[in-house]
mmCIF file of C-alpha atoms in Angstrom:
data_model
loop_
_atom_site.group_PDB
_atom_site.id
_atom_site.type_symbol
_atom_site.label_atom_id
_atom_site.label_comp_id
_atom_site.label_asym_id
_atom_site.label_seq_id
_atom_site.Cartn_x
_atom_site.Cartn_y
_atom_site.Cartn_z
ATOM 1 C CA UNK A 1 85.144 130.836 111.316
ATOM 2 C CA UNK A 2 88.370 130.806 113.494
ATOM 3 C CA UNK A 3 91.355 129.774 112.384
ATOM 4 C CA UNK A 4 91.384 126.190 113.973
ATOM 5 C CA UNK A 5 92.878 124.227 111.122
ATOM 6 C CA UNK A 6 95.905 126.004 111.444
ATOM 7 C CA UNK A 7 97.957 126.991 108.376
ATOM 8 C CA UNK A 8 99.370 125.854 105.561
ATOM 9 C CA UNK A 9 102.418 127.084 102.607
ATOM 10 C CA UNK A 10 102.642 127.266 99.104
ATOM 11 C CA UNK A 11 105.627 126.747 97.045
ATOM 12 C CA UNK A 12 105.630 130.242 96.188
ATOM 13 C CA UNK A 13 104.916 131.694 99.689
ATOM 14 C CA UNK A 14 103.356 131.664 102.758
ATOM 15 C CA UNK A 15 99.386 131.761 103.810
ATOM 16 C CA UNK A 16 98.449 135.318 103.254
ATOM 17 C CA UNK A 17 97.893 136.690 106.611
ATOM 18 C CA UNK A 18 94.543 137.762 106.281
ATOM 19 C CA UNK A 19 93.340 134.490 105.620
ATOM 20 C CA UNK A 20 91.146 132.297 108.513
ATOM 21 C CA UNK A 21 90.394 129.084 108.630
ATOM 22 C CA UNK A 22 91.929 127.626 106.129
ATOM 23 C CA UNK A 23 92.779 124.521 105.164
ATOM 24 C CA UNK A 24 95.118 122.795 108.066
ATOM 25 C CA UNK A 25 98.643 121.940 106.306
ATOM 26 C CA UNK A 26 98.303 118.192 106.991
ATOM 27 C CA UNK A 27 94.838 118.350 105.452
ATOM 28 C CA UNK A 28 96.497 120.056 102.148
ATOM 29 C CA UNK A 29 98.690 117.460 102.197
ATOM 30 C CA UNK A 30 95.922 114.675 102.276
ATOM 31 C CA UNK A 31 94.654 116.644 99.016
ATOM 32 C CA UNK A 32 97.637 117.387 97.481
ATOM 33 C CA UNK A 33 98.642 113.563 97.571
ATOM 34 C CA UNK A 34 95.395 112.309 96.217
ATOM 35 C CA UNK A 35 95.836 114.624 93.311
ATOM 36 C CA UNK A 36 99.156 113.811 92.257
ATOM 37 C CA UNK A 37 98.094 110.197 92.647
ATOM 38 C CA UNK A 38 94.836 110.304 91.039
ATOM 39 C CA UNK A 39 95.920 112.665 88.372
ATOM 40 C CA UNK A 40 92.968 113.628 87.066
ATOM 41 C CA UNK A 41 92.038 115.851 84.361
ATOM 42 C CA UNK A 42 88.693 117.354 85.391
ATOM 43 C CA UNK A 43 88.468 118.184 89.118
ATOM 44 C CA UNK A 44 85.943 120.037 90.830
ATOM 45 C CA UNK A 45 86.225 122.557 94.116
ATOM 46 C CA UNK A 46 82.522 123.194 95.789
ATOM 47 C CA UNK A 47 83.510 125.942 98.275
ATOM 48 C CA UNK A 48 85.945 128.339 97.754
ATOM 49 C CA UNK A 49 85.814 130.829 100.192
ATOM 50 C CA UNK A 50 89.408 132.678 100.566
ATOM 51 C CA UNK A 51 90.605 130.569 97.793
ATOM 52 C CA UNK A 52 93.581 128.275 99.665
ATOM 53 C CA UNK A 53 92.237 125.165 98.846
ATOM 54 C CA UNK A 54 92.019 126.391 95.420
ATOM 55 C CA UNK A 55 96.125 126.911 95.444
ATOM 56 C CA UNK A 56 96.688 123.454 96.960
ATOM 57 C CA UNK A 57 94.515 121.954 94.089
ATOM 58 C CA UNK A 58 96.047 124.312 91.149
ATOM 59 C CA UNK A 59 99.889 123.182 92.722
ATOM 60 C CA UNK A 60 98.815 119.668 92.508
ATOM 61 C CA UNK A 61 97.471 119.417 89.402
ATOM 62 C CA UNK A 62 100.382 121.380 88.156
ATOM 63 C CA UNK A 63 102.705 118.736 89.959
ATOM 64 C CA UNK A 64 101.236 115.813 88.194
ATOM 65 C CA UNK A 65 101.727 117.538 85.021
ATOM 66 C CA UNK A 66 98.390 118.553 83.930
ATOM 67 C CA UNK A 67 98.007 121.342 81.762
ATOM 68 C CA UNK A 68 96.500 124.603 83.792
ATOM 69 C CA UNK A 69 96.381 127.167 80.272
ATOM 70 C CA UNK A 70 94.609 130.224 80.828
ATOM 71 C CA UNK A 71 90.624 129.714 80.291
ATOM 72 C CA UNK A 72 91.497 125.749 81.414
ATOM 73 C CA UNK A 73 88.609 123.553 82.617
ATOM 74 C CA UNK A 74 91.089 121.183 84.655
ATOM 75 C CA UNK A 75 89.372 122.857 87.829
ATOM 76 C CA UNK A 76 86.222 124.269 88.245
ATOM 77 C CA UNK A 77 85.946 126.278 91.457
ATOM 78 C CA UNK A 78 82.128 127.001 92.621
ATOM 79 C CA UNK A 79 81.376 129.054 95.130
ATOM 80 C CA UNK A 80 77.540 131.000 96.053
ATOM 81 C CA UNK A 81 79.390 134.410 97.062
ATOM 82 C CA UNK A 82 81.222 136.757 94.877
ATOM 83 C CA UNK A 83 83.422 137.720 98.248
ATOM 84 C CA UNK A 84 85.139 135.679 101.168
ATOM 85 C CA UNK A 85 82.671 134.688 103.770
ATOM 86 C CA UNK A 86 84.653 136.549 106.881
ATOM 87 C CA UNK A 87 85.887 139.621 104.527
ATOM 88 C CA UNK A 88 83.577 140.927 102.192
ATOM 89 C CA UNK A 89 86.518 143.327 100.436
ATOM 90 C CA UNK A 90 88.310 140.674 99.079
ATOM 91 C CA UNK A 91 86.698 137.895 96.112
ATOM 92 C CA UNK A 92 86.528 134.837 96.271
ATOM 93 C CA UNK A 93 89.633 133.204 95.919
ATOM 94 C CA UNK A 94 91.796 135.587 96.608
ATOM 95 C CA UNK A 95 94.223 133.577 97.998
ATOM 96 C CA UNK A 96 95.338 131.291 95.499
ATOM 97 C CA UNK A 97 95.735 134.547 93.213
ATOM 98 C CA UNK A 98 98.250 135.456 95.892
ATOM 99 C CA UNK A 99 99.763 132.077 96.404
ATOM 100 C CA UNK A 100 100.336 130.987 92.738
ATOM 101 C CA UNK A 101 100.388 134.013 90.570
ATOM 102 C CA UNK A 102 101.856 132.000 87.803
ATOM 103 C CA UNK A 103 98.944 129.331 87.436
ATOM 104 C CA UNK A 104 95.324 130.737 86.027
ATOM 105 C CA UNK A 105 92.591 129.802 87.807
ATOM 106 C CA UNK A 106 88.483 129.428 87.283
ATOM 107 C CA UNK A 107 86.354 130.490 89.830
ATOM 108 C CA UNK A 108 82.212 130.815 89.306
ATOM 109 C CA UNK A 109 80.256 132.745 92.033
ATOM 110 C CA UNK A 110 76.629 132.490 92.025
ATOM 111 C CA UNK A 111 76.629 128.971 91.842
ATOM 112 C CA UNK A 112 75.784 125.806 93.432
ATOM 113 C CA UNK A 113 75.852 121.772 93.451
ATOM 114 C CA UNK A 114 72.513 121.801 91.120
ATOM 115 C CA UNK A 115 74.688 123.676 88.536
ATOM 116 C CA UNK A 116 77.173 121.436 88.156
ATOM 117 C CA UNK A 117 75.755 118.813 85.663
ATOM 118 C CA UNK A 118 75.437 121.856 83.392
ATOM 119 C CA UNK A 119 78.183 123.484 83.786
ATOM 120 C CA UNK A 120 80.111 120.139 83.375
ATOM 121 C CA UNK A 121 78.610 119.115 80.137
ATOM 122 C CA UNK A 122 79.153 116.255 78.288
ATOM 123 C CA UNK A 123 82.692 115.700 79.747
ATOM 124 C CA UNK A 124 82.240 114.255 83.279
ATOM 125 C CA UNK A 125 84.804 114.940 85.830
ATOM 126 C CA UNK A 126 87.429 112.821 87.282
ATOM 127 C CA UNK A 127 87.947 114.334 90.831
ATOM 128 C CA UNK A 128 85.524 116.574 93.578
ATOM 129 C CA UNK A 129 86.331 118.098 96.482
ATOM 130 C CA UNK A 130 83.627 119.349 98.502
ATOM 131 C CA UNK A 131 83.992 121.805 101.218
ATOM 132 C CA UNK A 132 81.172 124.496 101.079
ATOM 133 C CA UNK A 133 77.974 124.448 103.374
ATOM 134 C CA UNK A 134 78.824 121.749 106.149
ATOM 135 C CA UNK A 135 75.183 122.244 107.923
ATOM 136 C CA UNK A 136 73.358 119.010 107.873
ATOM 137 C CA UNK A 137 71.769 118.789 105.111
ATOM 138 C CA UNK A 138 74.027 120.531 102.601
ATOM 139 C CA UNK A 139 76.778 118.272 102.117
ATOM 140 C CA UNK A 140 74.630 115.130 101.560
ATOM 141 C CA UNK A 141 72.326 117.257 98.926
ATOM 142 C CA UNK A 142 75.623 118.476 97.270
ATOM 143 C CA UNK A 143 77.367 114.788 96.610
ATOM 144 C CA UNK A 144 73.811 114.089 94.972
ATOM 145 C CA UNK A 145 73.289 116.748 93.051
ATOM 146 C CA UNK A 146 76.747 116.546 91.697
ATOM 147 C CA UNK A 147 76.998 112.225 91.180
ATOM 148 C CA UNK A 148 75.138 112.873 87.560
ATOM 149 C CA UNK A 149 79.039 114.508 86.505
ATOM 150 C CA UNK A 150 80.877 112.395 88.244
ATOM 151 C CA UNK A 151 82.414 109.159 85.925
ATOM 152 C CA UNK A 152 81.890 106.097 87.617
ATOM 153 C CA UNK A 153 84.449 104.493 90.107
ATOM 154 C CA UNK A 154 86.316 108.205 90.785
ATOM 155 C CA UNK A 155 86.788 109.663 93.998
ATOM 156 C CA UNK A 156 85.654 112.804 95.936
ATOM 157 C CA UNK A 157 87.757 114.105 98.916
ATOM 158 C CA UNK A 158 85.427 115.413 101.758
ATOM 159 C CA UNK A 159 86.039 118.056 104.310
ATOM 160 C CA UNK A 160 85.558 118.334 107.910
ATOM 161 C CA UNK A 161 83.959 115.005 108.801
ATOM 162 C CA UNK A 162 85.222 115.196 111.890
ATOM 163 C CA UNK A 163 84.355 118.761 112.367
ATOM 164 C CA UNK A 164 82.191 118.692 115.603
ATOM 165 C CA UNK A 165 85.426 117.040 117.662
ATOM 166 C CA UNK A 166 87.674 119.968 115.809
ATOM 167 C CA UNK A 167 85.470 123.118 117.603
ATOM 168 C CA UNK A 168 85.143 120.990 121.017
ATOM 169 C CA UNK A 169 89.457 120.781 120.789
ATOM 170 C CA UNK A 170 89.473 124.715 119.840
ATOM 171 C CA UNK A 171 87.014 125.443 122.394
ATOM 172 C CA UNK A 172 89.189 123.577 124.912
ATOM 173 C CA UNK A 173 92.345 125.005 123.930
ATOM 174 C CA UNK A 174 91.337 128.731 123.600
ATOM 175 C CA UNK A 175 88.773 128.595 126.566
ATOM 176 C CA UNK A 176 85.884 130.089 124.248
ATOM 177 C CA UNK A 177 82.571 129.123 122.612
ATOM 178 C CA UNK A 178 82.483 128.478 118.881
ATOM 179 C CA UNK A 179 79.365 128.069 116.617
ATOM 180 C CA UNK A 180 80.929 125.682 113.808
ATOM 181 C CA UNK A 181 79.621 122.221 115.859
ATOM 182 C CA UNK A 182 77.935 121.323 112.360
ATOM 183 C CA UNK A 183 77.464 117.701 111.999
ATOM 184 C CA UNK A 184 76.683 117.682 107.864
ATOM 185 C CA UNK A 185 79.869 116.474 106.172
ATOM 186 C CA UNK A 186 80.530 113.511 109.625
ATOM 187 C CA UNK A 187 76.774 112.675 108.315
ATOM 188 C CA UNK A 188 77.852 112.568 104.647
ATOM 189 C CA UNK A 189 81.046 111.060 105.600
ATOM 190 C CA UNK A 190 79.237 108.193 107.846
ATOM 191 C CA UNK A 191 76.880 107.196 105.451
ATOM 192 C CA UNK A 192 78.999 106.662 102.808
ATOM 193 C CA UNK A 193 78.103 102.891 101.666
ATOM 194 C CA UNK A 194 81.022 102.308 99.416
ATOM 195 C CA UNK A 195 84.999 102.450 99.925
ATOM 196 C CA UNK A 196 85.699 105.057 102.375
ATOM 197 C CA UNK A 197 89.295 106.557 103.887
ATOM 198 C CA UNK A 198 89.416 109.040 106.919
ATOM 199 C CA UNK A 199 92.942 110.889 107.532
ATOM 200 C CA UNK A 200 94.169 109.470 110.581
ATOM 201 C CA UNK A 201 95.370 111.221 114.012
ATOM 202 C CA UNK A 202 95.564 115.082 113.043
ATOM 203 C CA UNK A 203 93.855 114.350 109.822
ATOM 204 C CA UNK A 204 90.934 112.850 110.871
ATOM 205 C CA UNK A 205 88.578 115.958 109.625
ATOM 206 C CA UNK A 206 89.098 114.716 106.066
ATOM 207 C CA UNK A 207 88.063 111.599 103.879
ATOM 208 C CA UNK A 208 88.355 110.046 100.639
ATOM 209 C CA UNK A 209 85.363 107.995 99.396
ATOM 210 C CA UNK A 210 84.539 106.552 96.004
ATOM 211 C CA UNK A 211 81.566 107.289 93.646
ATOM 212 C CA UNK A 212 79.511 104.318 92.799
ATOM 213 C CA UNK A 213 80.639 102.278 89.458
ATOM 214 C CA UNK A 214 76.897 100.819 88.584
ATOM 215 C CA UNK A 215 73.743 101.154 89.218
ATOM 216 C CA UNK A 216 73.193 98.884 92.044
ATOM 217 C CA UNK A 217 76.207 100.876 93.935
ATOM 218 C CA UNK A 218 74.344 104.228 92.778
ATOM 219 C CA UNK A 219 71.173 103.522 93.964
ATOM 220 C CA UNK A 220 72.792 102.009 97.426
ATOM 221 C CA UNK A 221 74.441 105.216 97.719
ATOM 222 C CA UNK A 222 71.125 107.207 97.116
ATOM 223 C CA UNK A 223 69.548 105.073 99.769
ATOM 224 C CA UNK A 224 71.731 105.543 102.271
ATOM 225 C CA UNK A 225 72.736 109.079 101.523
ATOM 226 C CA UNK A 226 68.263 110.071 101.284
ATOM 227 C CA UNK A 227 68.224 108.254 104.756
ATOM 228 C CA UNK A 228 70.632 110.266 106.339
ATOM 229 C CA UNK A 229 69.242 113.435 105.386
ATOM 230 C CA UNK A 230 65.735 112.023 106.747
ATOM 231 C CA UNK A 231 67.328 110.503 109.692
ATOM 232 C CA UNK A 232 69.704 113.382 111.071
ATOM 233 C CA UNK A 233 67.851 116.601 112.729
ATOM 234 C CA UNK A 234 68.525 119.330 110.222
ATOM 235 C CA UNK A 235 71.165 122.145 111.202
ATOM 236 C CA UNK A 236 69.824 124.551 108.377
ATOM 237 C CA UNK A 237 66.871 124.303 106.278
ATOM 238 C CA UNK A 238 67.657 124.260 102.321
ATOM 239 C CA UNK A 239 65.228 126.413 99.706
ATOM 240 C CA UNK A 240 62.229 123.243 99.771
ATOM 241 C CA UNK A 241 62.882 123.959 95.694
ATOM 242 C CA UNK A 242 66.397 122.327 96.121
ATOM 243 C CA UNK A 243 65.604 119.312 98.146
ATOM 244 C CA UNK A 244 62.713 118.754 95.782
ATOM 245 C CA UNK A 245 65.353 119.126 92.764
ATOM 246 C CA UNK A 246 67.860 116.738 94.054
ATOM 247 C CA UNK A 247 65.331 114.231 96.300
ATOM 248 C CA UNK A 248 63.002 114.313 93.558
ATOM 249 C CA UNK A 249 65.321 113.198 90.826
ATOM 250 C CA UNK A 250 65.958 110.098 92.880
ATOM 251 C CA UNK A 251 64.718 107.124 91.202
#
């Protein structure tokens, strides 16, 4: 994908130039700040990619003071793909190796949404920010499949919810065609039934909203989230063994 979120710095150095599409700088800065105000001490990262979203979350969390030790579970980084989606050479999260030397981070390739309640365990996690596949359906399967780890009443940052206005304003500026119109994480975003924030003006492509705190808020949010996915034309069309997983598990 093009580079149309612009850029954005680390403490320690610039965006590696090899790097597209990352994370826009005022978008990092919507994450950073509801790290360092949530502080919390198990976060997730679905969607890694070249890994700058990864240093933006590994800074925070080192800014709010908590502890990143080698082998440290404060993050958990999933991503499908052992390499970057638009350069193969490098891994997955190369980036934040080159952005924060200093702080250790934990990346698993391979992986996906349904392996998070496993890979969690019994110690649910605090904070999620979701930024893989944003093809309608993927982003509504992936906040399912992952609510089971979540701990009631925390928050998940979402992003590109406004993504279909962000490639018409690249295609518009550059005079070219894009393919990145995908509507999944605006869906997700939309249907949220509980407290939700978008970033305003040059932040509107990401959004804070808040995981349910009972069971009546849970299954509103499976309601709403199952209609979407039913309601919305498809932009992709997930293994059926996946939908099955996460529909079927829906009480």
């Amino acid at each position: 994908r093009p580079s149309h979120r612009g850029s954005a710095t680390s403490r320690r150095g610039t965006l590696p130039a090899w790097v597209k599409g990352a994370i826009s700088a005022l978008d990092a800065l919507f994450l950073f700040t509801c790290i360092t105000a949530l502080k919390p001490a198990r976060s997730l990262e679905l969607g890694v990619a070249s890994g700058v979203s990864t240093a933006v979350l590994l800074r925070a969390l080192h800014h709010a003071r908590i502890p990143l030790p080698p082998g440290h579970d404060a993050l958990l980084s999933l991503d499908l793909h052992p390499s970057c989606y638009f350069d193969r050479t490098r891994p997955v999260g190369s980036a934040a190796d080159e952005m924060l030397p200093h702080l250790s981070r934990r990346v698993i390739t391979g992986t996906t949404s349904l392996d998070v309640p496993r890979l969690v365990g019994e110690s649910p996690l605090d904070f999620a920010f979701i930024d893989a596949d944003h093809r309608h359906p993927w982003p509504c399967l992936d906040a399912l499949a992952i609510l089971p780890a979540m701990k009631p009443g925390v928050w998940l940052v979402l992003h590109d919810i406004d993504l279909p206005a962000a490639a018409k304003r690249y295609e518009s500026a550059h005079n070219t065609k894009v393919t990145w119109h995908e509507h999944g994480a605006q869906h997700l975003f939309n249907a949220w039934p509980l407290e939700r924030f978008a970033g305003l003006g040059p932040c509107s492509n990401i959004g804070l909203v808040r995981c349910p705190q009972n069971e009546a808020e849970a299954h509103a949010l499976r309601n709403s989230l199952q209609s979407a996915i039913n309601t919305h034309p498809w932009e992709t069309t997930p293994p059926a063994s996946t939908v099955a997983t996460v529909l079927g598990a829906l009480p």
